[in-house]
PDB file of C-alpha atoms in Angstrom:
ATOM      1  CA  UNK A  10     -36.498  -5.222  -3.762  1.00  0.00           C
ATOM      2  CA  UNK A  11     -34.390  -8.116  -2.811  1.00  0.00           C
ATOM      3  CA  UNK A  12     -30.587  -7.503  -2.562  1.00  0.00           C
ATOM      4  CA  UNK A  13     -28.393  -9.518  -4.871  1.00  0.00           C
ATOM      5  CA  UNK A  14     -25.044 -10.410  -3.487  1.00  0.00           C
ATOM      6  CA  UNK A  15     -23.610 -12.640  -6.100  1.00  0.00           C
ATOM      7  CA  UNK A  16     -21.343  -9.988  -7.576  1.00  0.00           C
ATOM      8  CA  UNK A  17     -20.007  -8.174  -4.576  1.00  0.00           C
ATOM      9  CA  UNK A  18     -20.215 -10.263  -1.646  1.00  0.00           C
ATOM     10  CA  UNK A  19     -18.675 -13.542  -2.642  1.00  0.00           C
ATOM     11  CA  UNK A  20     -15.046 -11.903  -2.372  1.00  0.00           C
ATOM     12  CA  UNK A  21     -15.875 -10.541   1.255  1.00  0.00           C
ATOM     13  CA  UNK A  22     -16.953 -13.997   2.346  1.00  0.00           C
ATOM     14  CA  UNK A  23     -14.178 -15.700   0.954  1.00  0.00           C
ATOM     15  CA  UNK A  24     -11.715 -13.333   2.404  1.00  0.00           C
ATOM     16  CA  UNK A  25     -13.235 -12.931   5.743  1.00  0.00           C
ATOM     17  CA  UNK A  26     -13.426 -16.836   6.331  1.00  0.00           C
ATOM     18  CA  UNK A  27      -9.628 -16.779   5.500  1.00  0.00           C
ATOM     19  CA  UNK A  28      -8.951 -14.025   8.044  1.00  0.00           C
ATOM     20  CA  UNK A  29     -11.244 -15.722  10.827  1.00  0.00           C
ATOM     21  CA  UNK A  30      -9.530 -19.214   9.934  1.00  0.00           C
ATOM     22  CA  UNK A  31      -6.123 -17.514  10.085  1.00  0.00           C
ATOM     23  CA  UNK A  32      -6.914 -16.309  13.653  1.00  0.00           C
ATOM     24  CA  UNK A  33      -8.302 -19.584  14.800  1.00  0.00           C
ATOM     25  CA  UNK A  34     -11.823 -17.928  15.470  1.00  0.00           C
ATOM     26  CA  UNK A  35     -15.066 -19.942  15.240  1.00  0.00           C
ATOM     27  CA  UNK A  36     -18.277 -18.253  14.483  1.00  0.00           C
ATOM     28  CA  UNK A  37     -21.575 -19.367  15.709  1.00  0.00           C
ATOM     29  CA  UNK A  38     -25.187 -17.813  14.844  1.00  0.00           C
ATOM     30  CA  UNK A  39     -28.250 -18.758  16.747  1.00  0.00           C
ATOM     31  CA  UNK A  40     -31.474 -17.606  17.483  1.00  0.00           C
ATOM     32  CA  UNK A  41     -32.041 -19.034  21.104  1.00  0.00           C
ATOM     33  CA  UNK A  42     -31.902 -15.974  23.318  1.00  0.00           C
ATOM     34  CA  UNK A  43     -32.266 -17.868  26.443  1.00  0.00           C
ATOM     35  CA  UNK A  44     -28.916 -19.647  25.398  1.00  0.00           C
ATOM     36  CA  UNK A  45     -27.449 -16.433  24.441  1.00  0.00           C
ATOM     37  CA  UNK A  46     -28.602 -14.737  27.790  1.00  0.00           C
ATOM     38  CA  UNK A  47     -26.826 -17.486  29.607  1.00  0.00           C
ATOM     39  CA  UNK A  48     -23.492 -17.320  27.254  1.00  0.00           C
ATOM     40  CA  UNK A  49     -23.407 -13.175  28.280  1.00  0.00           C
ATOM     41  CA  UNK A  50     -23.854 -13.838  31.976  1.00  0.00           C
ATOM     42  CA  UNK A  51     -21.232 -16.516  32.230  1.00  0.00           C
ATOM     43  CA  UNK A  52     -18.672 -15.279  29.816  1.00  0.00           C
ATOM     44  CA  UNK A  53     -19.065 -11.756  29.270  1.00  0.00           C
ATOM     45  CA  UNK A  54     -19.496 -10.467  32.908  1.00  0.00           C
ATOM     46  CA  UNK A  55     -17.972  -6.753  32.184  1.00  0.00           C
ATOM     47  CA  UNK A  56     -21.046  -6.055  30.025  1.00  0.00           C
ATOM     48  CA  UNK A  57     -24.608  -7.116  30.793  1.00  0.00           C
ATOM     49  CA  UNK A  58     -26.873  -8.259  28.128  1.00  0.00           C
ATOM     50  CA  UNK A  59     -28.749  -5.285  26.734  1.00  0.00           C
ATOM     51  CA  UNK A  60     -32.390  -4.755  27.139  1.00  0.00           C
ATOM     52  CA  UNK A  61     -33.245  -4.974  23.259  1.00  0.00           C
ATOM     53  CA  UNK A  62     -32.000  -8.574  23.317  1.00  0.00           C
ATOM     54  CA  UNK A  63     -33.514  -9.711  26.681  1.00  0.00           C
ATOM     55  CA  UNK A  64     -35.920 -12.518  26.076  1.00  0.00           C
ATOM     56  CA  UNK A  65     -37.778 -11.653  29.325  1.00  0.00           C
ATOM     57  CA  UNK A  66     -38.611  -8.291  27.737  1.00  0.00           C
ATOM     58  CA  UNK A  67     -39.050  -9.160  24.137  1.00  0.00           C
ATOM     59  CA  UNK A  68     -40.304 -11.917  21.871  1.00  0.00           C
ATOM     60  CA  UNK A  69     -37.423 -12.985  20.041  1.00  0.00           C
ATOM     61  CA  UNK A  70     -37.088 -16.132  17.776  1.00  0.00           C
ATOM     62  CA  UNK A  71     -35.555 -17.000  14.493  1.00  0.00           C
ATOM     63  CA  UNK A  72     -37.931 -15.227  12.328  1.00  0.00           C
ATOM     64  CA  UNK A  73     -37.041 -11.606  13.962  1.00  0.00           C
ATOM     65  CA  UNK A  74     -33.627 -11.924  15.809  1.00  0.00           C
ATOM     66  CA  UNK A  75     -30.230 -13.539  15.733  1.00  0.00           C
ATOM     67  CA  UNK A  76     -26.908 -13.328  17.712  1.00  0.00           C
ATOM     68  CA  UNK A  77     -23.626 -14.113  16.677  1.00  0.00           C
ATOM     69  CA  UNK A  78     -20.467 -15.158  18.752  1.00  0.00           C
ATOM     70  CA  UNK A  79     -16.994 -15.675  18.224  1.00  0.00           C
ATOM     71  CA  UNK A  80     -14.559 -18.006  20.179  1.00  0.00           C
ATOM     72  CA  UNK A  81     -11.065 -18.450  19.973  1.00  0.00           C
ATOM     73  CA  UNK A  82      -9.076 -21.920  19.434  1.00  0.00           C
ATOM     74  CA  UNK A  83      -9.274 -22.611  23.149  1.00  0.00           C
ATOM     75  CA  UNK A  84     -13.125 -21.956  23.191  1.00  0.00           C
ATOM     76  CA  UNK A  85     -12.960 -18.705  24.788  1.00  0.00           C
ATOM     77  CA  UNK A  86     -15.631 -16.170  23.892  1.00  0.00           C
ATOM     78  CA  UNK A  87     -13.849 -13.040  22.267  1.00  0.00           C
ATOM     79  CA  UNK A  88     -16.872 -11.503  20.204  1.00  0.00           C
ATOM     80  CA  UNK A  89     -20.609 -10.915  20.528  1.00  0.00           C
ATOM     81  CA  UNK A  90     -23.201  -8.902  18.334  1.00  0.00           C
ATOM     82  CA  UNK A  91     -26.771  -9.219  17.882  1.00  0.00           C
ATOM     83  CA  UNK A  92     -29.696  -8.033  15.743  1.00  0.00           C
ATOM     84  CA  UNK A  93     -33.425  -8.047  15.479  1.00  0.00           C
ATOM     85  CA  UNK A  94     -36.037  -6.605  13.011  1.00  0.00           C
ATOM     86  CA  UNK A  95     -37.778  -3.535  13.587  1.00  0.00           C
ATOM     87  CA  UNK A  96     -41.171  -2.930  12.036  1.00  0.00           C
ATOM     88  CA  UNK A  97     -41.767   0.783  11.813  1.00  0.00           C
ATOM     89  CA  UNK A  98     -45.481   0.257  10.621  1.00  0.00           C
ATOM     90  CA  UNK A  99     -45.189   3.377   7.849  1.00  0.00           C
ATOM     91  CA  UNK A 100     -43.672   5.545  10.403  1.00  0.00           C
ATOM     92  CA  UNK A 101     -40.374   7.044  10.178  1.00  0.00           C
ATOM     93  CA  UNK A 102     -37.657   5.799  12.770  1.00  0.00           C
ATOM     94  CA  UNK A 103     -37.785   9.494  14.387  1.00  0.00           C
ATOM     95  CA  UNK A 104     -41.552   8.877  15.166  1.00  0.00           C
ATOM     96  CA  UNK A 105     -40.854   5.164  16.404  1.00  0.00           C
ATOM     97  CA  UNK A 106     -38.075   6.237  18.692  1.00  0.00           C
ATOM     98  CA  UNK A 107     -40.205   9.291  20.182  1.00  0.00           C
ATOM     99  CA  UNK A 108     -42.171   6.648  21.861  1.00  0.00           C
ATOM    100  CA  UNK A 109     -39.878   3.749  22.070  1.00  0.00           C
ATOM    101  CA  UNK A 110     -36.183   4.952  22.668  1.00  0.00           C
ATOM    102  CA  UNK A 111     -36.394   3.860  26.348  1.00  0.00           C
ATOM    103  CA  UNK A 112     -36.134   0.210  25.046  1.00  0.00           C
ATOM    104  CA  UNK A 113     -32.479   0.966  23.819  1.00  0.00           C
ATOM    105  CA  UNK A 114     -30.869   1.887  27.379  1.00  0.00           C
ATOM    106  CA  UNK A 115     -26.991   1.372  27.306  1.00  0.00           C
ATOM    107  CA  UNK A 116     -26.118  -1.778  29.282  1.00  0.00           C
ATOM    108  CA  UNK A 117     -25.164   0.253  32.534  1.00  0.00           C
ATOM    109  CA  UNK A 118     -27.109   0.115  36.101  1.00  0.00           C
ATOM    110  CA  UNK A 119     -28.897   3.285  37.198  1.00  0.00           C
ATOM    111  CA  UNK A 120     -30.151   4.595  34.044  1.00  0.00           C
ATOM    112  CA  UNK A 121     -32.859   7.148  34.727  1.00  0.00           C
ATOM    113  CA  UNK A 122     -35.422   6.431  31.884  1.00  0.00           C
ATOM    114  CA  UNK A 123     -37.527   9.421  32.892  1.00  0.00           C
ATOM    115  CA  UNK A 124     -34.945  11.995  32.677  1.00  0.00           C
ATOM    116  CA  UNK A 125     -33.183  10.524  29.496  1.00  0.00           C
ATOM    117  CA  UNK A 126     -34.046  11.965  26.157  1.00  0.00           C
ATOM    118  CA  UNK A 127     -34.345  11.215  22.404  1.00  0.00           C
ATOM    119  CA  UNK A 128     -33.419  14.031  19.575  1.00  0.00           C
ATOM    120  CA  UNK A 129     -34.629  13.293  16.445  1.00  0.00           C
ATOM    121  CA  UNK A 130     -31.423  13.555  13.833  1.00  0.00           C
ATOM    122  CA  UNK A 131     -31.892  13.912  10.066  1.00  0.00           C
ATOM    123  CA  UNK A 132     -31.246  10.206   9.316  1.00  0.00           C
ATOM    124  CA  UNK A 133     -34.100   9.161  11.906  1.00  0.00           C
ATOM    125  CA  UNK A 134     -36.491  11.203   9.425  1.00  0.00           C
ATOM    126  CA  UNK A 135     -35.241   9.578   6.580  1.00  0.00           C
ATOM    127  CA  UNK A 136     -34.965   5.953   7.747  1.00  0.00           C
ATOM    128  CA  UNK A 137     -38.479   4.045   7.127  1.00  0.00           C
ATOM    129  CA  UNK A 138     -39.745   1.041   5.863  1.00  0.00           C
ATOM    130  CA  UNK A 139     -38.083  -2.183   7.111  1.00  0.00           C
ATOM    131  CA  UNK A 140     -35.180  -1.651   9.573  1.00  0.00           C
ATOM    132  CA  UNK A 141     -32.980  -3.970  11.642  1.00  0.00           C
ATOM    133  CA  UNK A 142     -31.455  -2.912  14.736  1.00  0.00           C
ATOM    134  CA  UNK A 143     -27.822  -3.806  15.679  1.00  0.00           C
ATOM    135  CA  UNK A 144     -26.323  -4.144  18.903  1.00  0.00           C
ATOM    136  CA  UNK A 145     -24.414  -6.095  21.594  1.00  0.00           C
ATOM    137  CA  UNK A 146     -21.323  -5.636  19.622  1.00  0.00           C
ATOM    138  CA  UNK A 147     -17.988  -6.472  21.745  1.00  0.00           C
ATOM    139  CA  UNK A 148     -14.715  -7.647  21.091  1.00  0.00           C
ATOM    140  CA  UNK A 149     -12.528  -9.211  23.989  1.00  0.00           C
ATOM    141  CA  UNK A 150     -10.135  -6.353  25.497  1.00  0.00           C
ATOM    142  CA  UNK A 151      -7.126  -8.465  25.415  1.00  0.00           C
ATOM    143  CA  UNK A 152      -5.104  -6.241  22.802  1.00  0.00           C
ATOM    144  CA  UNK A 153      -2.332  -8.014  20.683  1.00  0.00           C
ATOM    145  CA  UNK A 154      -4.167 -10.994  20.065  1.00  0.00           C
ATOM    146  CA  UNK A 155      -7.877 -10.049  18.661  1.00  0.00           C
ATOM    147  CA  UNK A 156      -7.740  -6.057  19.062  1.00  0.00           C
ATOM    148  CA  UNK A 157      -5.773  -4.080  16.713  1.00  0.00           C
ATOM    149  CA  UNK A 158      -5.795  -6.661  13.865  1.00  0.00           C
ATOM    150  CA  UNK A 159      -8.614  -5.574  11.816  1.00  0.00           C
ATOM    151  CA  UNK A 160     -11.383  -8.002  13.217  1.00  0.00           C
ATOM    152  CA  UNK A 161     -13.808  -5.450  13.963  1.00  0.00           C
ATOM    153  CA  UNK A 162     -14.300  -4.638  10.324  1.00  0.00           C
ATOM    154  CA  UNK A 163     -14.687  -8.436   9.479  1.00  0.00           C
ATOM    155  CA  UNK A 164     -17.151  -8.995  12.554  1.00  0.00           C
ATOM    156  CA  UNK A 165     -19.174  -5.915  11.498  1.00  0.00           C
ATOM    157  CA  UNK A 166     -19.536  -6.745   7.827  1.00  0.00           C
ATOM    158  CA  UNK A 167     -20.353 -10.174   8.762  1.00  0.00           C
ATOM    159  CA  UNK A 168     -23.331  -9.384  10.937  1.00  0.00           C
ATOM    160  CA  UNK A 169     -24.577  -6.816   8.272  1.00  0.00           C
ATOM    161  CA  UNK A 170     -24.468  -9.257   5.663  1.00  0.00           C
ATOM    162  CA  UNK A 171     -26.378 -11.903   7.884  1.00  0.00           C
ATOM    163  CA  UNK A 172     -29.203  -9.228   8.505  1.00  0.00           C
ATOM    164  CA  UNK A 173     -29.505  -8.813   4.757  1.00  0.00           C
ATOM    165  CA  UNK A 174     -29.647 -12.415   3.997  1.00  0.00           C
ATOM    166  CA  UNK A 175     -32.247 -12.952   6.446  1.00  0.00           C
ATOM    167  CA  UNK A 176     -34.489  -9.968   6.229  1.00  0.00           C
ATOM    168  CA  UNK A 177     -33.407  -7.646   3.242  1.00  0.00           C
ATOM    169  CA  UNK A 178     -34.055  -4.633   5.507  1.00  0.00           C
ATOM    170  CA  UNK A 179     -34.195  -1.088   3.799  1.00  0.00           C
ATOM    171  CA  UNK A 180     -31.949   0.155   6.690  1.00  0.00           C
ATOM    172  CA  UNK A 181     -29.684  -1.060   9.380  1.00  0.00           C
ATOM    173  CA  UNK A 182     -29.039   1.175  12.469  1.00  0.00           C
ATOM    174  CA  UNK A 183     -27.397   1.129  16.014  1.00  0.00           C
ATOM    175  CA  UNK A 184     -26.597   3.488  18.687  1.00  0.00           C
ATOM    176  CA  UNK A 185     -22.681   4.018  19.699  1.00  0.00           C
ATOM    177  CA  UNK A 186     -21.703   5.705  22.934  1.00  0.00           C
ATOM    178  CA  UNK A 187     -19.749   8.880  22.230  1.00  0.00           C
ATOM    179  CA  UNK A 188     -16.590   7.511  24.051  1.00  0.00           C
ATOM    180  CA  UNK A 189     -16.295   4.789  21.553  1.00  0.00           C
ATOM    181  CA  UNK A 190     -17.752   6.676  18.487  1.00  0.00           C
ATOM    182  CA  UNK A 191     -14.750   9.331  18.703  1.00  0.00           C
ATOM    183  CA  UNK A 192     -12.230   6.460  18.448  1.00  0.00           C
ATOM    184  CA  UNK A 193     -13.579   5.565  14.798  1.00  0.00           C
ATOM    185  CA  UNK A 194     -15.592   2.525  16.138  1.00  0.00           C
ATOM    186  CA  UNK A 195     -18.506   3.023  13.754  1.00  0.00           C
ATOM    187  CA  UNK A 196     -16.365   3.421  10.747  1.00  0.00           C
ATOM    188  CA  UNK A 197     -14.484   0.445  11.550  1.00  0.00           C
ATOM    189  CA  UNK A 198     -17.316  -1.795  11.748  1.00  0.00           C
ATOM    190  CA  UNK A 199     -18.784  -0.638   8.563  1.00  0.00           C
ATOM    191  CA  UNK A 200     -21.063   2.323   9.346  1.00  0.00           C
ATOM    192  CA  UNK A 201     -21.235   5.074   6.339  1.00  0.00           C
ATOM    193  CA  UNK A 202     -23.426   7.391   8.383  1.00  0.00           C
ATOM    194  CA  UNK A 203     -22.884   8.826  11.988  1.00  0.00           C
ATOM    195  CA  UNK A 204     -25.048  11.449  13.668  1.00  0.00           C
ATOM    196  CA  UNK A 205     -24.296  12.842  16.955  1.00  0.00           C
ATOM    197  CA  UNK A 206     -26.447  13.574  20.111  1.00  0.00           C
ATOM    198  CA  UNK A 207     -29.514  11.217  19.324  1.00  0.00           C
ATOM    199  CA  UNK A 208     -29.940   9.436  22.983  1.00  0.00           C
ATOM    200  CA  UNK A 209     -28.614  11.255  25.993  1.00  0.00           C
ATOM    201  CA  UNK A 210     -28.653   9.198  29.065  1.00  0.00           C
ATOM    202  CA  UNK A 211     -28.906  10.049  32.614  1.00  0.00           C
ATOM    203  CA  UNK A 212     -27.290   7.729  34.986  1.00  0.00           C
ATOM    204  CA  UNK A 213     -27.493   7.717  38.790  1.00  0.00           C
ATOM    205  CA  UNK A 214     -24.094   8.815  40.411  1.00  0.00           C
ATOM    206  CA  UNK A 215     -22.808  10.408  36.967  1.00  0.00           C
ATOM    207  CA  UNK A 216     -22.162  14.250  37.039  1.00  0.00           C
ATOM    208  CA  UNK A 217     -22.704  14.067  33.049  1.00  0.00           C
ATOM    209  CA  UNK A 218     -25.050  12.374  30.881  1.00  0.00           C
ATOM    210  CA  UNK A 219     -23.826   9.573  28.564  1.00  0.00           C
ATOM    211  CA  UNK A 220     -24.482  10.791  24.822  1.00  0.00           C
ATOM    212  CA  UNK A 221     -24.753   8.664  21.661  1.00  0.00           C
ATOM    213  CA  UNK A 222     -24.296   8.551  17.991  1.00  0.00           C
ATOM    214  CA  UNK A 223     -26.717   6.930  15.622  1.00  0.00           C
ATOM    215  CA  UNK A 224     -24.905   4.830  13.264  1.00  0.00           C
ATOM    216  CA  UNK A 225     -26.836   3.572  10.135  1.00  0.00           C
ATOM    217  CA  UNK A 226     -26.512   2.133   6.532  1.00  0.00           C
ATOM    218  CA  UNK A 227     -28.983   1.834   3.742  1.00  0.00           C
ATOM    219  CA  UNK A 228     -29.215  -1.043   1.399  1.00  0.00           C
ATOM    220  CA  UNK A 229     -27.352   0.860  -1.120  1.00  0.00           C
ATOM    221  CA  UNK A 230     -24.583   1.366   1.445  1.00  0.00           C
ATOM    222  CA  UNK A 231     -24.272  -1.978   2.112  1.00  0.00           C
ATOM    223  CA  UNK A 232     -23.936  -2.734  -1.512  1.00  0.00           C
ATOM    224  CA  UNK A 233     -21.218  -0.307  -1.510  1.00  0.00           C
ATOM    225  CA  UNK A 234     -19.435  -1.467   1.330  1.00  0.00           C
ATOM    226  CA  UNK A 235     -19.252  -5.147   0.303  1.00  0.00           C
ATOM    227  CA  UNK A 236     -17.601  -4.169  -2.816  1.00  0.00           C
ATOM    228  CA  UNK A 237     -14.553  -2.443  -0.835  1.00  0.00           C
ATOM    229  CA  UNK A 238     -11.740  -5.029  -0.868  1.00  0.00           C
ATOM    230  CA  UNK A 239     -11.578  -6.441   2.820  1.00  0.00           C
ATOM    231  CA  UNK A 240      -7.864  -5.785   3.016  1.00  0.00           C
ATOM    232  CA  UNK A 241      -8.456  -1.983   2.550  1.00  0.00           C
ATOM    233  CA  UNK A 242     -11.257  -2.172   5.254  1.00  0.00           C
ATOM    234  CA  UNK A 243      -9.194  -4.124   7.744  1.00  0.00           C
ATOM    235  CA  UNK A 244      -5.806  -1.984   7.394  1.00  0.00           C
ATOM    236  CA  UNK A 245      -6.778   0.296  10.328  1.00  0.00           C
ATOM    237  CA  UNK A 246      -6.740  -0.887  14.102  1.00  0.00           C
ATOM    238  CA  UNK A 247      -9.751  -2.415  15.270  1.00  0.00           C
TER     239      UNK A 247
END
């Protein structure tokens, strides 16, 4: 089934463009991950490139992945996100992650892949068919200009819409660190479902493991999401 956006996405697209224009933000979307990795290394040194989007580890191209960046009026990088299509090959996400969860570590040094673990959540058993993995979500930390003005909602929904237009997946999913999830990050960028304790990462030098939430949306969730007026979605702090 191909998702039809004519009724519900047009107001979102128009309003989001107005919001980004009012903030002087220019959006670029690409699929050359060698280029993206250079952008991250040079302009986002505080957060290294995540393994799922490392072109030295995966075959990433315009048919199966894209990145999106936002720049301010002076050209400064203020936002990143990326997505790639995941073929579950008739298995639920729970079975896929049982074998592949180590391919989605947090962008931190010292992660012990042998001691870390995956726990199947109810959502991972439901997610099957074609899926899109959503990651690399970052907004510049300067509060006052780009944080606290609702941009996370615009960026998140824009990325999800791009995924649906490219691949029409049955599901979109990602992982959110507990420390970020408890601040409402998943809800702000547009995820309707959050399930705790899906991935637990053991990191050298840390006494406590790093725990994560699974965040996901179905195709029907996104239809609902895009029908919500964007001024309601951006009324909270980003």
